[in-house]
mmCIF file of C-alpha atoms in Angstrom:
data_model
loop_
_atom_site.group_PDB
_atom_site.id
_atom_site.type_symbol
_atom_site.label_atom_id
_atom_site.label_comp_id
_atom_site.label_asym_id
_atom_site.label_seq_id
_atom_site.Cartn_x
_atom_site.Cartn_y
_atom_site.Cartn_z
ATOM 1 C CA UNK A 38 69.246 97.749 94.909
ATOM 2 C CA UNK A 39 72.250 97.900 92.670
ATOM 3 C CA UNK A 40 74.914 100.413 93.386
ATOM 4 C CA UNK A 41 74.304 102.328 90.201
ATOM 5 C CA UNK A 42 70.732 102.763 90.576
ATOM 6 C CA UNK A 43 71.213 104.543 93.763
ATOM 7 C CA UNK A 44 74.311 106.545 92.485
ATOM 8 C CA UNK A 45 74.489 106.975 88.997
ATOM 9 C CA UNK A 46 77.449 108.487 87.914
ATOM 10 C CA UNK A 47 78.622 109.236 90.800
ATOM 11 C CA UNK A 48 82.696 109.935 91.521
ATOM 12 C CA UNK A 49 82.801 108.131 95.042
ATOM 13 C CA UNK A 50 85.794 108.675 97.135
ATOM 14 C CA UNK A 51 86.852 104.928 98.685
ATOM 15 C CA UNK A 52 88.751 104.565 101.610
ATOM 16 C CA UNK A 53 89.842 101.016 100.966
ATOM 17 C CA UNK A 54 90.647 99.477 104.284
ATOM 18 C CA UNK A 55 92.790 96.021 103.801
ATOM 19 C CA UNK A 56 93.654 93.294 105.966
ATOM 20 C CA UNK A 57 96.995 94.332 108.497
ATOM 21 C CA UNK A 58 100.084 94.609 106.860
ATOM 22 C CA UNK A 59 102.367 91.518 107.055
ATOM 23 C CA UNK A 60 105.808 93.528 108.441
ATOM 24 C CA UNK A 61 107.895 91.827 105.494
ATOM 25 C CA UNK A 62 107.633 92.866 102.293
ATOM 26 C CA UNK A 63 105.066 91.786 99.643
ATOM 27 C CA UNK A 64 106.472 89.147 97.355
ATOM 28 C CA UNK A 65 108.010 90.777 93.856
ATOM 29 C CA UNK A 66 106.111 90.608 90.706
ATOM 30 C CA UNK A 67 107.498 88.905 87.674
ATOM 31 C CA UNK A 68 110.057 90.908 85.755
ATOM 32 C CA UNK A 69 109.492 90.483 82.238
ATOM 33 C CA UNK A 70 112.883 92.394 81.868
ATOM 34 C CA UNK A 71 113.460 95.690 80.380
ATOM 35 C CA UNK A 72 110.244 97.431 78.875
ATOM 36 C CA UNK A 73 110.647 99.153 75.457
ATOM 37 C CA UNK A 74 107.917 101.787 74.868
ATOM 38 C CA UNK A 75 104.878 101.578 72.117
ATOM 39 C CA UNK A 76 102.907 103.879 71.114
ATOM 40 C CA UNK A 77 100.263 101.563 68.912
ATOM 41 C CA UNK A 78 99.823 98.771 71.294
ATOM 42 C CA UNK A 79 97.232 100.021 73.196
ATOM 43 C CA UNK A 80 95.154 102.503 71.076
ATOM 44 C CA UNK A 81 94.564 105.680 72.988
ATOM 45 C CA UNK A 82 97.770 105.467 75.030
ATOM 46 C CA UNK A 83 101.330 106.452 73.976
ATOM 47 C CA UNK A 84 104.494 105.472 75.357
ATOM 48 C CA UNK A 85 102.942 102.647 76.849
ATOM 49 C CA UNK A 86 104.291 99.103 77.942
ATOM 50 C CA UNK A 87 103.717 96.400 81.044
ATOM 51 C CA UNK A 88 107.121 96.580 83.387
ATOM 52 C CA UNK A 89 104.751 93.543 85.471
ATOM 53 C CA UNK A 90 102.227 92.215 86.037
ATOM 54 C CA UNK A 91 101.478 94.555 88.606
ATOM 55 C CA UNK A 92 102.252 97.809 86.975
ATOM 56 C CA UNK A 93 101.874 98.980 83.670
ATOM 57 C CA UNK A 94 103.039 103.198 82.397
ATOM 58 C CA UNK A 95 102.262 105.152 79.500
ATOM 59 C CA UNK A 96 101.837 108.658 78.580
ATOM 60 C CA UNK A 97 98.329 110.330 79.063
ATOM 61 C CA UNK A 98 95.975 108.260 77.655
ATOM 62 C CA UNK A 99 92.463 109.603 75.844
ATOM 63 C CA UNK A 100 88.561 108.435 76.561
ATOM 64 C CA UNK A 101 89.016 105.890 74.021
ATOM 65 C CA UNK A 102 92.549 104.436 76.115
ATOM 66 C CA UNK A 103 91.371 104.489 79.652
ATOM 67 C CA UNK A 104 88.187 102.053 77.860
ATOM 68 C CA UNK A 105 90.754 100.068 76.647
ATOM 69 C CA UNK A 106 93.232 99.650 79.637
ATOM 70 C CA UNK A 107 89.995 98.516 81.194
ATOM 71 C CA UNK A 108 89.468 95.669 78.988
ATOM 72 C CA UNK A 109 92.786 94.644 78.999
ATOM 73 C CA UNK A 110 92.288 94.247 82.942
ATOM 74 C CA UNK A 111 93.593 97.428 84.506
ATOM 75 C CA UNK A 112 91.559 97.878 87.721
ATOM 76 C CA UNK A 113 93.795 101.093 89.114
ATOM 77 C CA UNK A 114 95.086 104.323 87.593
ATOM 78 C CA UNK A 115 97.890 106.642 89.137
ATOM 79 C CA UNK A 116 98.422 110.236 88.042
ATOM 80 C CA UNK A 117 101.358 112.372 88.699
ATOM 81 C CA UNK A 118 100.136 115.188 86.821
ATOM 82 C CA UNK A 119 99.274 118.567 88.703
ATOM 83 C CA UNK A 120 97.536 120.387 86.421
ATOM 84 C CA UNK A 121 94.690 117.921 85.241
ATOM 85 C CA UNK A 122 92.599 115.452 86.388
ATOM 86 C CA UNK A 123 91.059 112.618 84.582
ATOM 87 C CA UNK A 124 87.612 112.761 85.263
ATOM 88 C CA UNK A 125 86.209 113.336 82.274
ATOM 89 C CA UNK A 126 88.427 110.827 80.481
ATOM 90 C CA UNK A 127 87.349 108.230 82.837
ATOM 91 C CA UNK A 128 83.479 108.560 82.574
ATOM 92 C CA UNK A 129 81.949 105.205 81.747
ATOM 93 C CA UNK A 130 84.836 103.163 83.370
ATOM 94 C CA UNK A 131 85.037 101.127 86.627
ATOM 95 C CA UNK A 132 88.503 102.149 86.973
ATOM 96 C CA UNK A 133 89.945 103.405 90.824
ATOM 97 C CA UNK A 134 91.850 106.011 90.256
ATOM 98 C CA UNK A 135 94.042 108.273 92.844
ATOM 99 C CA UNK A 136 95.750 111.349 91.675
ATOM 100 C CA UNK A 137 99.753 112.104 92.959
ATOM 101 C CA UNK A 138 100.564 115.789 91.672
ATOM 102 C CA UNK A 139 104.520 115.450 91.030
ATOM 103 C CA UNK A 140 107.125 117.604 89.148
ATOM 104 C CA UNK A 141 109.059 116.019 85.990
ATOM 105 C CA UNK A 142 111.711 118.421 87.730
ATOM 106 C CA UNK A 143 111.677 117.266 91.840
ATOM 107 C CA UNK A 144 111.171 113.867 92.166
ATOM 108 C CA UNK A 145 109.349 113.405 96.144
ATOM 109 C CA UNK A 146 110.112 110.314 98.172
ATOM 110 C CA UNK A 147 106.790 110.912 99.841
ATOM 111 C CA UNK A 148 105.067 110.840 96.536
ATOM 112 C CA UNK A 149 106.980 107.918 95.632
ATOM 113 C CA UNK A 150 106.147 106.090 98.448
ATOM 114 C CA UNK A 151 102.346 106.759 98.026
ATOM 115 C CA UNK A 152 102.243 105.141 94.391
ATOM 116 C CA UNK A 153 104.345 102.110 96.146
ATOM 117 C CA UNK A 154 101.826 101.662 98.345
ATOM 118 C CA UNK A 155 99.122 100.992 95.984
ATOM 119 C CA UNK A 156 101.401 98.710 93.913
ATOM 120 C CA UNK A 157 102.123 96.358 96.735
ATOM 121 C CA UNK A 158 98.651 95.344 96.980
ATOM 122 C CA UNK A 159 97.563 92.943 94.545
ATOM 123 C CA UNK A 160 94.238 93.641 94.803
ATOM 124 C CA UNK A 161 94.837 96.965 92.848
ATOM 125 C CA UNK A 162 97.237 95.074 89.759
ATOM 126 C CA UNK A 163 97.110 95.939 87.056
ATOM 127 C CA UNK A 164 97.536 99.436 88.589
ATOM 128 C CA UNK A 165 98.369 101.488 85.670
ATOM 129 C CA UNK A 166 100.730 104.792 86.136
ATOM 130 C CA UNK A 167 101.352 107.953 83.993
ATOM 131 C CA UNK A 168 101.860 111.618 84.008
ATOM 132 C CA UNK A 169 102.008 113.878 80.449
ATOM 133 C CA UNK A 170 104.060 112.114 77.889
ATOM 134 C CA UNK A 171 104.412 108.810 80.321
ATOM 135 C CA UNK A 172 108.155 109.381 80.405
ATOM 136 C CA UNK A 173 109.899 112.176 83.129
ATOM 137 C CA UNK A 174 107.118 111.950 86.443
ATOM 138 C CA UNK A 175 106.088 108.220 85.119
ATOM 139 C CA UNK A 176 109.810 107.302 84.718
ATOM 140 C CA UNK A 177 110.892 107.956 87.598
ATOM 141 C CA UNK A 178 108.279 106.054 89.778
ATOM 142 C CA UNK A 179 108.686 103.019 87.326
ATOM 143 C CA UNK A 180 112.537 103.387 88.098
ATOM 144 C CA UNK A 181 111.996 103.530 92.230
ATOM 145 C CA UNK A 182 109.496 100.593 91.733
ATOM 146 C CA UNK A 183 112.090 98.547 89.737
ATOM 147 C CA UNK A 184 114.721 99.227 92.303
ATOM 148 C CA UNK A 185 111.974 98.478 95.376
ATOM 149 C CA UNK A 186 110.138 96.259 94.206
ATOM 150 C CA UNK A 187 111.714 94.016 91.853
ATOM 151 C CA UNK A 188 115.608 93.817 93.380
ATOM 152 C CA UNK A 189 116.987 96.107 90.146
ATOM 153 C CA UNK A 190 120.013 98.219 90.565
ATOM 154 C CA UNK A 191 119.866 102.090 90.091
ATOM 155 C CA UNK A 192 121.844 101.597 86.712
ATOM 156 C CA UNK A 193 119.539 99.272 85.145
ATOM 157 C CA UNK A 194 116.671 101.259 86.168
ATOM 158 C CA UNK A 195 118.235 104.359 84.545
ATOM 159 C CA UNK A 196 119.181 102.469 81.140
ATOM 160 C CA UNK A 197 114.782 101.928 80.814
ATOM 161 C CA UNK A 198 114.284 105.289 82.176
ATOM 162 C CA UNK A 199 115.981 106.764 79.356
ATOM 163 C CA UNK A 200 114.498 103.893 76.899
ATOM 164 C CA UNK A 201 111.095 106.134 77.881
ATOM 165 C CA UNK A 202 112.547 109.389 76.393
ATOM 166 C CA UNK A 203 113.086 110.844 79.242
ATOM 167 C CA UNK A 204 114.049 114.559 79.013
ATOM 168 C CA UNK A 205 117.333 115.773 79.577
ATOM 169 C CA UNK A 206 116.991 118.936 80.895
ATOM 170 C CA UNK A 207 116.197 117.373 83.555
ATOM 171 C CA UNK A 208 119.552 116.735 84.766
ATOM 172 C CA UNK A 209 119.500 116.075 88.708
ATOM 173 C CA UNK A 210 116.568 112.769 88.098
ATOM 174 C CA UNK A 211 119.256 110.520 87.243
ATOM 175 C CA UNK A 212 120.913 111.462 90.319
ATOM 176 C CA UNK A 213 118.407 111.274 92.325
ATOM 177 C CA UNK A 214 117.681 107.597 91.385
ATOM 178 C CA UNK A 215 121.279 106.672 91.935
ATOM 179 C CA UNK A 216 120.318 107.287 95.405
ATOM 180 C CA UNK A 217 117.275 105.375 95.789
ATOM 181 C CA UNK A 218 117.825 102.997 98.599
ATOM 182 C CA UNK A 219 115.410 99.894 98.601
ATOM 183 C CA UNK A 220 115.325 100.139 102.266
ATOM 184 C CA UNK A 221 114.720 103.747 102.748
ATOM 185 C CA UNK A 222 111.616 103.712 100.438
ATOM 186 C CA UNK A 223 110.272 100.218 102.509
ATOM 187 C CA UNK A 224 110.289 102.153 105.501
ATOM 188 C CA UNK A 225 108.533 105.036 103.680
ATOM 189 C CA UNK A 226 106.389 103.034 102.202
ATOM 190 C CA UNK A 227 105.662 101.071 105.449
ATOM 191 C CA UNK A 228 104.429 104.399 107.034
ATOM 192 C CA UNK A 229 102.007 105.044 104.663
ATOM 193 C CA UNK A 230 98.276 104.995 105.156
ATOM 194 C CA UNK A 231 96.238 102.724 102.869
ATOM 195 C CA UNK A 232 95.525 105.206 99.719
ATOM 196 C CA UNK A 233 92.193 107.095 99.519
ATOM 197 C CA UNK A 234 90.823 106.230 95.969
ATOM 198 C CA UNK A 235 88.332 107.721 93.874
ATOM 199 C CA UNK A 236 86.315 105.496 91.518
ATOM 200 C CA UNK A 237 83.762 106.265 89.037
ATOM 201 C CA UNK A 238 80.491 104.447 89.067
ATOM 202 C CA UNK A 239 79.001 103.985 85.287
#
């Protein structure tokens, strides 16, 4: 009997238990160099653009957006917001989705390292990341996984960080991605326990 006949509509939390870790790190997705931000590209989703083929960011996308990351093949969704959840924009959609409650203001390694691990599974890519306005929370996870993943330096992650609009006032987030250290976040990321999902069943 088909999954959705016994559960309809059901949100189903998914421990999703992979194959053992190889102890090197996963091989980098294609950088299609800096990412400049759209707001009409994907309808329902501002501030969006692909930094990969593995991850893609925007700003908090409507009903109508999540549908359409969908069909443009996102399979995963990451969001840093704390105070909502996306439940009732992702009704009707197939999408996994895990929730990391950050602040624009304190960026968390830990928190970091939990989005990484999702990314470096390609079984989850497209995974597709975003917080409010897709460009303080978001923008700082795209810059750690451009300096982890993909080999950039902490300035050239900063230049698209503020490409994003990223907020000012914030003024100790550029500092605190000047000290990212690829090999800090590995370890970090190494540690991590394979990411409890949540995925809604049409």
């Amino acid at each position: 009997m088909p999954l959705h006949t016994l559960i309809p509509r059901a949100l189903l939390p998914v421990l999703l238990l992979g194959l053992p870790v190889a102890a090197q790190a996963p091989e980098r997705p294609a950088s299609q160099g800096a990412a400049t931000p759209s707001d009409t590209e994907v309808p329902g989703v501002a501030n969006f653009a692909r930094l990969s083929p593995a991850v893609w960011r925007g700003a908090q996308p409507t009903a109508e957006g999540f549908r359409n990351l969908e069909k443009w093949g996102v399979r995963t969704v990451i969001s840093f917001r704390h105070d909502h959840d996306d439940f009732q924009e992702l009704k009707g959609t197939g999408l996994k989705y895990l929730r990391i409650p950050s602040l624009a203001f304190d960026p968390s390694l830990e928190n970091i390292a939990r989005f990484l691990k999702v990314v470096e599974d390609e079984a989850n890519w497209p995974v597709f990341i975003h917080c409010a306005k897709g460009k303080d929370r978001t923008g700082y996870n795209a810059a750690a996984y451009r300096i982890v993943i993909q080999g950039w330096t902490p300035a050239r992650a900063l230049e698209e960080m503020h490409a994003f609009r990223f907020n000012r006032i914030w003024v100790l987030n550029p500092g605190f991605v000047r000290r990212l250290t690829a090999e800090e976040l590995r370890a970090r990321v190494d540690r991590e326990p394979p990411p409890l999902f949540q995925i809604w069943v049409p």
